[in-house]
CSV table of C-alpha atoms in Angstrom, one decimal:
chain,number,residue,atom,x,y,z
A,726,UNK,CA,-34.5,26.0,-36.1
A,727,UNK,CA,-34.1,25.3,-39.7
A,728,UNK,CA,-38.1,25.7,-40.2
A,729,UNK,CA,-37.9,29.2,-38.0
A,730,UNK,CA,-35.4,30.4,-40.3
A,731,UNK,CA,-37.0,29.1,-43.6
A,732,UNK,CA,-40.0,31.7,-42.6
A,733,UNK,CA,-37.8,34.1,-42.1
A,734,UNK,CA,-36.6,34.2,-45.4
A,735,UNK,CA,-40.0,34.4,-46.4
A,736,UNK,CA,-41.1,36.9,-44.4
A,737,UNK,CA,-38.2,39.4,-45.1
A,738,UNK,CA,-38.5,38.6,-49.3
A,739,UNK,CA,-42.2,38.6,-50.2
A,740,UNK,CA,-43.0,37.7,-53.2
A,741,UNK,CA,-43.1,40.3,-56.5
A,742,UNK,CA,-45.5,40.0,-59.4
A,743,UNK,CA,-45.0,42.7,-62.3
A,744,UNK,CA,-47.9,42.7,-64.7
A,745,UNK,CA,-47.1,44.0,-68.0
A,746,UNK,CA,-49.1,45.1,-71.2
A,747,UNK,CA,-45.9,46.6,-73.5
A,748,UNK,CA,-43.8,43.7,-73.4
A,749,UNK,CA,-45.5,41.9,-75.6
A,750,UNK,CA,-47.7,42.3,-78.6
A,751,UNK,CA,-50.6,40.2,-78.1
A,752,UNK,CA,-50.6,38.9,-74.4
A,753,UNK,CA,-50.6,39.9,-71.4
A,754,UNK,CA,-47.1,38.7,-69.7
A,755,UNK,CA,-46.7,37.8,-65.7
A,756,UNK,CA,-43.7,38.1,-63.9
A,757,UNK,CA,-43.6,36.0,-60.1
A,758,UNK,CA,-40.2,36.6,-58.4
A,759,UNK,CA,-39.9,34.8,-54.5
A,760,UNK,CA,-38.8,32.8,-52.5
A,761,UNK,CA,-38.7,28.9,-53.8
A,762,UNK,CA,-40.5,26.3,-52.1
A,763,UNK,CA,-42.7,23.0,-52.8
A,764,UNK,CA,-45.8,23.5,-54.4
A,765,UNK,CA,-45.4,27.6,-55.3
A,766,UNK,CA,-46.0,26.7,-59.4
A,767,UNK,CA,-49.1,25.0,-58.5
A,768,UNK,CA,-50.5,27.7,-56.4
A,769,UNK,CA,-49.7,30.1,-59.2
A,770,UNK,CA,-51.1,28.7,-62.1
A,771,UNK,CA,-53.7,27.6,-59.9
A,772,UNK,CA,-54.7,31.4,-59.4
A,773,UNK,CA,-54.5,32.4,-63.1
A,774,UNK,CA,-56.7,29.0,-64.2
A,775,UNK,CA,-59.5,30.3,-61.2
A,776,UNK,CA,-59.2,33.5,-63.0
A,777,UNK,CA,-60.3,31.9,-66.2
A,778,UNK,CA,-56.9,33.3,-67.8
A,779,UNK,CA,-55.3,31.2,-70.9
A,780,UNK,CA,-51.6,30.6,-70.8
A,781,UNK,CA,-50.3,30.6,-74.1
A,782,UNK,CA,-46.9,30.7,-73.3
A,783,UNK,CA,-44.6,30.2,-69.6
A,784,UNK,CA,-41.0,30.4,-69.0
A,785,UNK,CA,-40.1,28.7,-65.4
A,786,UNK,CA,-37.1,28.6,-63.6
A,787,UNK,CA,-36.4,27.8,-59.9
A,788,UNK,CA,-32.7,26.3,-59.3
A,789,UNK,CA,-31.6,27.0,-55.7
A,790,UNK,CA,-33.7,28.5,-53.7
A,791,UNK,CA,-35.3,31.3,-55.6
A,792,UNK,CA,-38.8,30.8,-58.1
A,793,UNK,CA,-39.0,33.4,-61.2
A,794,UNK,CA,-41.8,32.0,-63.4
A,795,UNK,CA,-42.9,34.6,-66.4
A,796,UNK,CA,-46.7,34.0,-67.8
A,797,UNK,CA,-47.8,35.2,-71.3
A,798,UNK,CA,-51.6,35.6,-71.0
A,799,UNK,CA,-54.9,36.1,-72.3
A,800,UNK,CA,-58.4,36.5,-71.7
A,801,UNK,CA,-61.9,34.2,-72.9
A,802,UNK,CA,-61.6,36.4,-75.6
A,803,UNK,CA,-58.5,36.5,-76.7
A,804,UNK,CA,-57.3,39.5,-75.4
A,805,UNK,CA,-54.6,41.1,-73.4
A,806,UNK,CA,-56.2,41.8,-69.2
A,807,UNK,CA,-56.8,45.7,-69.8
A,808,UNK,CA,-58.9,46.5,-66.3
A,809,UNK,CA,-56.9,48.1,-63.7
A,810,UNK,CA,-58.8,46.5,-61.2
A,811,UNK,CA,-58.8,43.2,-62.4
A,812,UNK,CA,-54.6,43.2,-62.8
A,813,UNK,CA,-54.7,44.6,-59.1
A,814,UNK,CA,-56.8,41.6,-58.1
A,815,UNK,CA,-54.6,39.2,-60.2
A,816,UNK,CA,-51.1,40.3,-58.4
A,817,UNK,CA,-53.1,40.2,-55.0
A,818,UNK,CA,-53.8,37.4,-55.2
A,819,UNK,CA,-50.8,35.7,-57.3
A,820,UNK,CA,-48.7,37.2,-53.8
A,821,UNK,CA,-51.4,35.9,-51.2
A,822,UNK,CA,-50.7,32.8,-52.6
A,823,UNK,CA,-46.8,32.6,-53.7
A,824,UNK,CA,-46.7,33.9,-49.9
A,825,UNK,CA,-48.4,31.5,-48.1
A,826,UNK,CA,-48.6,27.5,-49.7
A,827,UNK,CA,-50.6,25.4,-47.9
A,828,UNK,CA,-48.8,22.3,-46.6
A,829,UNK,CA,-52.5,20.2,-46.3
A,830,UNK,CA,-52.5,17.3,-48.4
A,831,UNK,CA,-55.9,16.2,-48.9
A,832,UNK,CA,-56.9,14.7,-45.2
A,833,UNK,CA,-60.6,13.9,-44.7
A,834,UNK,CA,-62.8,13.4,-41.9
A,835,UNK,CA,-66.3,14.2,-40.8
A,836,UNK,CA,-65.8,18.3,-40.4
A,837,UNK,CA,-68.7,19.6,-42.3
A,838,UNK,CA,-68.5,23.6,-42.4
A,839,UNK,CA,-71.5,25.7,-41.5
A,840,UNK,CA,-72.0,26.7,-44.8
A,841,UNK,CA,-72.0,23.1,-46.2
A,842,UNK,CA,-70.9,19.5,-45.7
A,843,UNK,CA,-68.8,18.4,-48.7
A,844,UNK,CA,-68.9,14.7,-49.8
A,845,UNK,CA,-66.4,12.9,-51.9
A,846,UNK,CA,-67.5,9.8,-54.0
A,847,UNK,CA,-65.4,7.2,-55.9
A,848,UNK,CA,-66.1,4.5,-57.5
A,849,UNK,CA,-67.3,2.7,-61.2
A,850,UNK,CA,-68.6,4.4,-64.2
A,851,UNK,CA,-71.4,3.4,-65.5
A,852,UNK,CA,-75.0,4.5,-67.0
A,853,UNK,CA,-77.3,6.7,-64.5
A,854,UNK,CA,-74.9,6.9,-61.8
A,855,UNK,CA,-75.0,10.6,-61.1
A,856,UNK,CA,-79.1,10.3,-61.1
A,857,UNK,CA,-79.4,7.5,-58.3
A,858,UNK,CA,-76.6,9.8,-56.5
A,859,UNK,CA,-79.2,12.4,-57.0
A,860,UNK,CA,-81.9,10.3,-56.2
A,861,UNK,CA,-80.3,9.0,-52.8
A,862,UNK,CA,-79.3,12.7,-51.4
A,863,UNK,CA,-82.9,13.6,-52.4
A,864,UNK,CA,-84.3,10.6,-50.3
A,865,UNK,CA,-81.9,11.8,-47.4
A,866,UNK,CA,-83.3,15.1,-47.5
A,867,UNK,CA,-79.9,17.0,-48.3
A,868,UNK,CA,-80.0,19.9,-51.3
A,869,UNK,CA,-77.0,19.6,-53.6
A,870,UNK,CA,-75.6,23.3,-53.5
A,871,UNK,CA,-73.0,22.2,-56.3
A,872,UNK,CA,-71.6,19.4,-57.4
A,873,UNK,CA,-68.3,18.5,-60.3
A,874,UNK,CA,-68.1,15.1,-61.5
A,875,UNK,CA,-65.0,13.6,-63.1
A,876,UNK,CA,-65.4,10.0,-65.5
A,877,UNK,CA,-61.9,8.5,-66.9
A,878,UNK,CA,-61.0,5.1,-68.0
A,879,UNK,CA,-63.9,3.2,-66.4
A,880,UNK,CA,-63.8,5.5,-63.4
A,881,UNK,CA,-65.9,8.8,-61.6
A,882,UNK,CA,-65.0,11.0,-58.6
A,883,UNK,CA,-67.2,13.4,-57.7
A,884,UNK,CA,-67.2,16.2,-55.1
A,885,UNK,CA,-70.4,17.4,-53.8
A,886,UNK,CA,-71.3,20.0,-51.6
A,887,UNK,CA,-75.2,19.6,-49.6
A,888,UNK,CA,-77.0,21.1,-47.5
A,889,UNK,CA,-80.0,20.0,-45.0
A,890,UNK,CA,-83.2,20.7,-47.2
A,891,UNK,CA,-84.9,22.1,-44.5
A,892,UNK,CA,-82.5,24.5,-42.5
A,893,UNK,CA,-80.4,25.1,-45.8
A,894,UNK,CA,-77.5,25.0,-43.1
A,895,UNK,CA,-74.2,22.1,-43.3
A,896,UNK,CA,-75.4,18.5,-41.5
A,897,UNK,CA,-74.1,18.3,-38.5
A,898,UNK,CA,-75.4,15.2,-37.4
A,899,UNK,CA,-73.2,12.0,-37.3
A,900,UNK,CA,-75.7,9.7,-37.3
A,901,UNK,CA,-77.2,11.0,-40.3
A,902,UNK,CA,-73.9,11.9,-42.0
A,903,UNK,CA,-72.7,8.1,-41.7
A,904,UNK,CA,-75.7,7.3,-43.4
A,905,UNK,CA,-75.8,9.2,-46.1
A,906,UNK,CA,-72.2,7.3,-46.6
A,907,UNK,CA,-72.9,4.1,-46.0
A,908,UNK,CA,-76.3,4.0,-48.9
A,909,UNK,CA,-74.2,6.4,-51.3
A,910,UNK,CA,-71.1,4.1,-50.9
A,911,UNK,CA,-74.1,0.8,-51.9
A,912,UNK,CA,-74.8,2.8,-54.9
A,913,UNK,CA,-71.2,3.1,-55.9
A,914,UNK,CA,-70.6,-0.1,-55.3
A,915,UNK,CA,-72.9,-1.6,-58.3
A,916,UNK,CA,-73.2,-5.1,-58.9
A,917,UNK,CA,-69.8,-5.9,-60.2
A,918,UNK,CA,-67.4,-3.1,-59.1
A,919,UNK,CA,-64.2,-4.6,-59.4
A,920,UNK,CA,-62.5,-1.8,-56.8
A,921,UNK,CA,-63.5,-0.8,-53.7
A,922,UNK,CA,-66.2,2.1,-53.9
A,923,UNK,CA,-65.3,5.0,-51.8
A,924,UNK,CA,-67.8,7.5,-49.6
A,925,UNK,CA,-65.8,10.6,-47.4
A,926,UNK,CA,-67.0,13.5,-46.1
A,927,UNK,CA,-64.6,16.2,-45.6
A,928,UNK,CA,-64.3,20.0,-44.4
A,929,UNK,CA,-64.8,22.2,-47.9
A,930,UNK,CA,-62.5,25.4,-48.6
A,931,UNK,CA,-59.4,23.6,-47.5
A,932,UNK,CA,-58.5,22.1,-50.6
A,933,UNK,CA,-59.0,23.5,-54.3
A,934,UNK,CA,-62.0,21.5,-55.5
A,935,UNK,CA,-60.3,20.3,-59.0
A,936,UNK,CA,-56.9,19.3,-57.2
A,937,UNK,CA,-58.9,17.2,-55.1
A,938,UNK,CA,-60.7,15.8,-58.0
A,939,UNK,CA,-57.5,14.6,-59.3
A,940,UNK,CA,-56.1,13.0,-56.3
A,941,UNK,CA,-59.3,11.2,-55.5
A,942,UNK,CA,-58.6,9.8,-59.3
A,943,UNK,CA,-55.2,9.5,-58.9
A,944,UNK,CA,-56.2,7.0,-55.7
A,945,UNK,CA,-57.9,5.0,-57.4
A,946,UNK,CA,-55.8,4.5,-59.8
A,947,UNK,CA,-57.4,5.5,-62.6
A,948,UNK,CA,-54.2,6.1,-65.0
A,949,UNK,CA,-54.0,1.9,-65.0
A,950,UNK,CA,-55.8,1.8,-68.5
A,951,UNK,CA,-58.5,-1.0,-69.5
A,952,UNK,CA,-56.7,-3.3,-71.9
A,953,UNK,CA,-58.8,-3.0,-75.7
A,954,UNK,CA,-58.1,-4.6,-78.9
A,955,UNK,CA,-59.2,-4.2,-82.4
A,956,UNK,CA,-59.6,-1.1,-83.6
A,957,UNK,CA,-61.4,0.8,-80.7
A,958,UNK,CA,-57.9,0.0,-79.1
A,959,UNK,CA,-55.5,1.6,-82.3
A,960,UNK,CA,-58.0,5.1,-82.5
A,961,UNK,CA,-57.4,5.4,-78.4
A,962,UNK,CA,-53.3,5.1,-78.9
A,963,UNK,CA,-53.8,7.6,-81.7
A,964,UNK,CA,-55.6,9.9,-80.2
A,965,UNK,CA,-53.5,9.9,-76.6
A,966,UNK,CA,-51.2,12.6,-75.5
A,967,UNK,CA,-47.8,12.2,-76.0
A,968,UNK,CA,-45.5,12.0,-73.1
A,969,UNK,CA,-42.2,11.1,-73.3
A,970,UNK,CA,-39.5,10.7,-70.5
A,971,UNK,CA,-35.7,11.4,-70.6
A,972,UNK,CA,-32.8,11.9,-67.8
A,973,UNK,CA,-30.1,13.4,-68.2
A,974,UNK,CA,-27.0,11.9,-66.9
A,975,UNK,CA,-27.6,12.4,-62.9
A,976,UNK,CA,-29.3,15.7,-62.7
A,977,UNK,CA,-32.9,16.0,-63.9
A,978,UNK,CA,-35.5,13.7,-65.5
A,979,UNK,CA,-36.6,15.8,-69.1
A,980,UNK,CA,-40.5,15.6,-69.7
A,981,UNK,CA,-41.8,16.3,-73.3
A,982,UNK,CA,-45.5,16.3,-73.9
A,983,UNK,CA,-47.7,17.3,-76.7
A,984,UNK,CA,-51.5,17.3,-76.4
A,985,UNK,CA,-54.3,19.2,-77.8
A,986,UNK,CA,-54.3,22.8,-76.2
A,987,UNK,CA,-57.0,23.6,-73.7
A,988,UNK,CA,-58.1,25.4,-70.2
A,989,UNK,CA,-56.8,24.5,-67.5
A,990,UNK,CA,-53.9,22.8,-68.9
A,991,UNK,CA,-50.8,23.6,-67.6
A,992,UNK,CA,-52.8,23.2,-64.3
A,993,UNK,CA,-53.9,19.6,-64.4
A,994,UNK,CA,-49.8,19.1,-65.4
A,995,UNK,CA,-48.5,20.9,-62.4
A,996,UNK,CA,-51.1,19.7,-60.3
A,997,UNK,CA,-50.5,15.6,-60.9
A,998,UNK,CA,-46.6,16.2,-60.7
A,999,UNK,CA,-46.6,18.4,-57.4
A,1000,UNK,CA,-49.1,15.4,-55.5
A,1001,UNK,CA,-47.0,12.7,-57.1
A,1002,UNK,CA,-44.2,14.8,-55.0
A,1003,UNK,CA,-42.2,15.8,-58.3
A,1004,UNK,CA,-40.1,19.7,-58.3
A,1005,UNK,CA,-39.9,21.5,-61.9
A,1006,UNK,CA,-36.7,23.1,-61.6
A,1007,UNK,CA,-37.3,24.5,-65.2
A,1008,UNK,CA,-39.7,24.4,-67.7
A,1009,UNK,CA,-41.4,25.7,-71.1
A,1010,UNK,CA,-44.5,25.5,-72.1
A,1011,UNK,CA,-45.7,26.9,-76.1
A,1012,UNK,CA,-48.8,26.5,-77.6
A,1013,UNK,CA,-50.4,27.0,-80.9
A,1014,UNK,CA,-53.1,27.3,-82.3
A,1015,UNK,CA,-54.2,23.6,-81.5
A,1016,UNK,CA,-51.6,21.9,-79.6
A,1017,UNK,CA,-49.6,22.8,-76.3
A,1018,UNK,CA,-46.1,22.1,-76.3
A,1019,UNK,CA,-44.6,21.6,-73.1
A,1020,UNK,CA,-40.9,21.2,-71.4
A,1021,UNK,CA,-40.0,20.3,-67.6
A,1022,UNK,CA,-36.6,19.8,-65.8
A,1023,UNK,CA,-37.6,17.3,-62.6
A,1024,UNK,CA,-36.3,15.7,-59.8
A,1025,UNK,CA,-38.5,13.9,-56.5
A,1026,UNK,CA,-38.0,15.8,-53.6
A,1027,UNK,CA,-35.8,13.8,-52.2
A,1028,UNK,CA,-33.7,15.3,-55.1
A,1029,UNK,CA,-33.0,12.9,-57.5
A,1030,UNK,CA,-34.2,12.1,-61.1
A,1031,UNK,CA,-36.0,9.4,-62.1
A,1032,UNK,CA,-34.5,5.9,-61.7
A,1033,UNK,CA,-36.3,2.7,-62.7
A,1034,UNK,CA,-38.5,1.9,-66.1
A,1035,UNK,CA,-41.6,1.3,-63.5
A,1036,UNK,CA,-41.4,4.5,-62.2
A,1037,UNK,CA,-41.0,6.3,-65.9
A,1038,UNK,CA,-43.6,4.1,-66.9
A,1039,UNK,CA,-46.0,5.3,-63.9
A,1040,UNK,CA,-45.0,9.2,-63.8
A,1041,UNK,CA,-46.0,8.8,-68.5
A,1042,UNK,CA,-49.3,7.1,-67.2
A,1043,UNK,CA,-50.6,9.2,-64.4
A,1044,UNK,CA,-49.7,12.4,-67.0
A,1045,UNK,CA,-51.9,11.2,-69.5
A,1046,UNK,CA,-54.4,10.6,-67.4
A,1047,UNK,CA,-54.2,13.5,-65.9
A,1048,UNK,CA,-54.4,15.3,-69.1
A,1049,UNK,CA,-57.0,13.2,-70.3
A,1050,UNK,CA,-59.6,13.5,-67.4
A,1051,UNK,CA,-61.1,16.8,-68.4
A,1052,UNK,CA,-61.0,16.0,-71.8
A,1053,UNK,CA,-65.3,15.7,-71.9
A,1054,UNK,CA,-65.5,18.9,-70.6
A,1055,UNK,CA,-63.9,20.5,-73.7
């Protein structure tokens, strides 16, 4: 009864997105009023990153249950989003998604689309990986339509979309997909892979590609860093992200983080704390020129803060990692 009513609610206040040029001199600012519900900030800044938008400043609040997040924005260039169309598309698609969050969280099987089978990899870094990966699909007759691969602290995920090099149609055989596991998972594997390698094949289009990325990551624990010592060790402390965790008294746990500005950012943020099943009740995020500056109010879902060292100690170590995985890409 409570769900029927829940979408209800929703149904009856759709979600508003006012797109304005005057407000402010040299961005682009985006206003999301709606409904509030687990996992909306993701699927908005999720929609602005796809659109290859930079965030240079956001303004989120989202107490009770209403969401009013407010997006200063610019383009690859700079610039403030001028085309009509393009700002049409943008609050289309901002309401498409603010309406409707997807409640999948990242099940696999062997569900290959017609389009494409998409395979997920996971397993130890090393030298000439991605070429025997390559090498292996080649031998197995599948084309590799596209492909992103993720390394971090000893560790690569990859998702990889093929198709059979002779239809140019998704594999649909079992037989064949299990096998195309089984040898990719023996090249993961190595000679002295420490953690389990991991093959899975998985239905495409039902998760965002990069969150996926992340959670593969985040399974295999990637944010558990490789002890080092010497000086190697003091430039990688140097050069981390800083992260720092506060609560205040019962109500919230206060994030502060400072890292080198980039795409995609605020994303990879929102992203990790929305699958490690953390709520930003409010937040701030400021960049400048070279650094972001970023502010969130928390709680788990169950609705409390934060409330043992290990757990501050995990939730500071899965943020830099999370903030640190893209980094090669930059």
């Amino acid at each position: 009864m409570d769900d029927e009513y829940a979408k209800l609610i929703r149904r009856v206040n759709q979600p508003r997105v006012v797109i304005d040029n005057n407000a402010c001199e040299d961005a682009t600012v985006i206003q999301v009023d709606s409904v509030n519900k687990h996992g909306i900030l993701l699927e908005v800044v999720q929609v602005l990153t796809d659109m290859n938008l930079t965030i240079r400043k956001a303004y989120i609040a989202s107490d009770g249950g209403w969401f009013m997040d407010v997006f200063n924005v610019v383009d690859n260039d700079g610039n403030k989003i001028r085309d009509k169309e393009i700002i049409d598309y943008i609050q289309r698609r901002i309401e498409t998604s603010a309406g409707f969050v997807s409640s999948r969280r990242g099940s696999v099987g062997v569900m290959p689309s017609e389009e494409h089978t998409s395979i997920e990899l996971a397993g130890t870094d090393r030298p000439g990986l991605l070429s025997e990966v390559c090498a292996v699909l080649a031998d197995l007759r599948c084309n590799v339509v596209n492909a992103e691969i993720w390394t971090h602290n000893t560790r690569a995920a990859a998702v990889v979309h093929v198709t059979d090099d002779s239809t140019g149609c998704a594999i649909t055989d079992l037989k064949r997909l299990l096998m195309i596991k089984d040898l990719l998972c023996n090249v993961l594997k190595g000679n002295d892979d420490l953690k389990t390698a991991k093959t899975m094949l998985s239905a495409p289009g039902v998760m965002h590609r990069e969150r996926r990325l992340h959670q593969i990551m985040f399974a295999d624990r990637d944010y558990e860093r490789v002890e080092r010592t010497g000086v190697r060790a003091v430039e990688e402390r140097s050069s981390r992200p800083q992260v720092n965790l506060l609560n205040i008294e019962k109500d919230y746990t206060v994030i502060t983080m400072r890292a080198k500005d980039r795409p995609k950012l605020l994303f990879d943020i929102i992203c990790t704390l929305t699958d490690m099943q953390y709520v930003v009740f409010h937040g701030m995020v400021n960049t400048t020129r070279m650094d972001a500056n970023q502010e969130f109010y928390i709680r788990h879902v169950d609705g409390l803060p934060i409330s043992s060292e290990a757990e501050r100690v995990r939730v500071i170590q899965c943020l830099e990692a999370a903030i640190e995985r893209r980094a090669s890409e930059v």
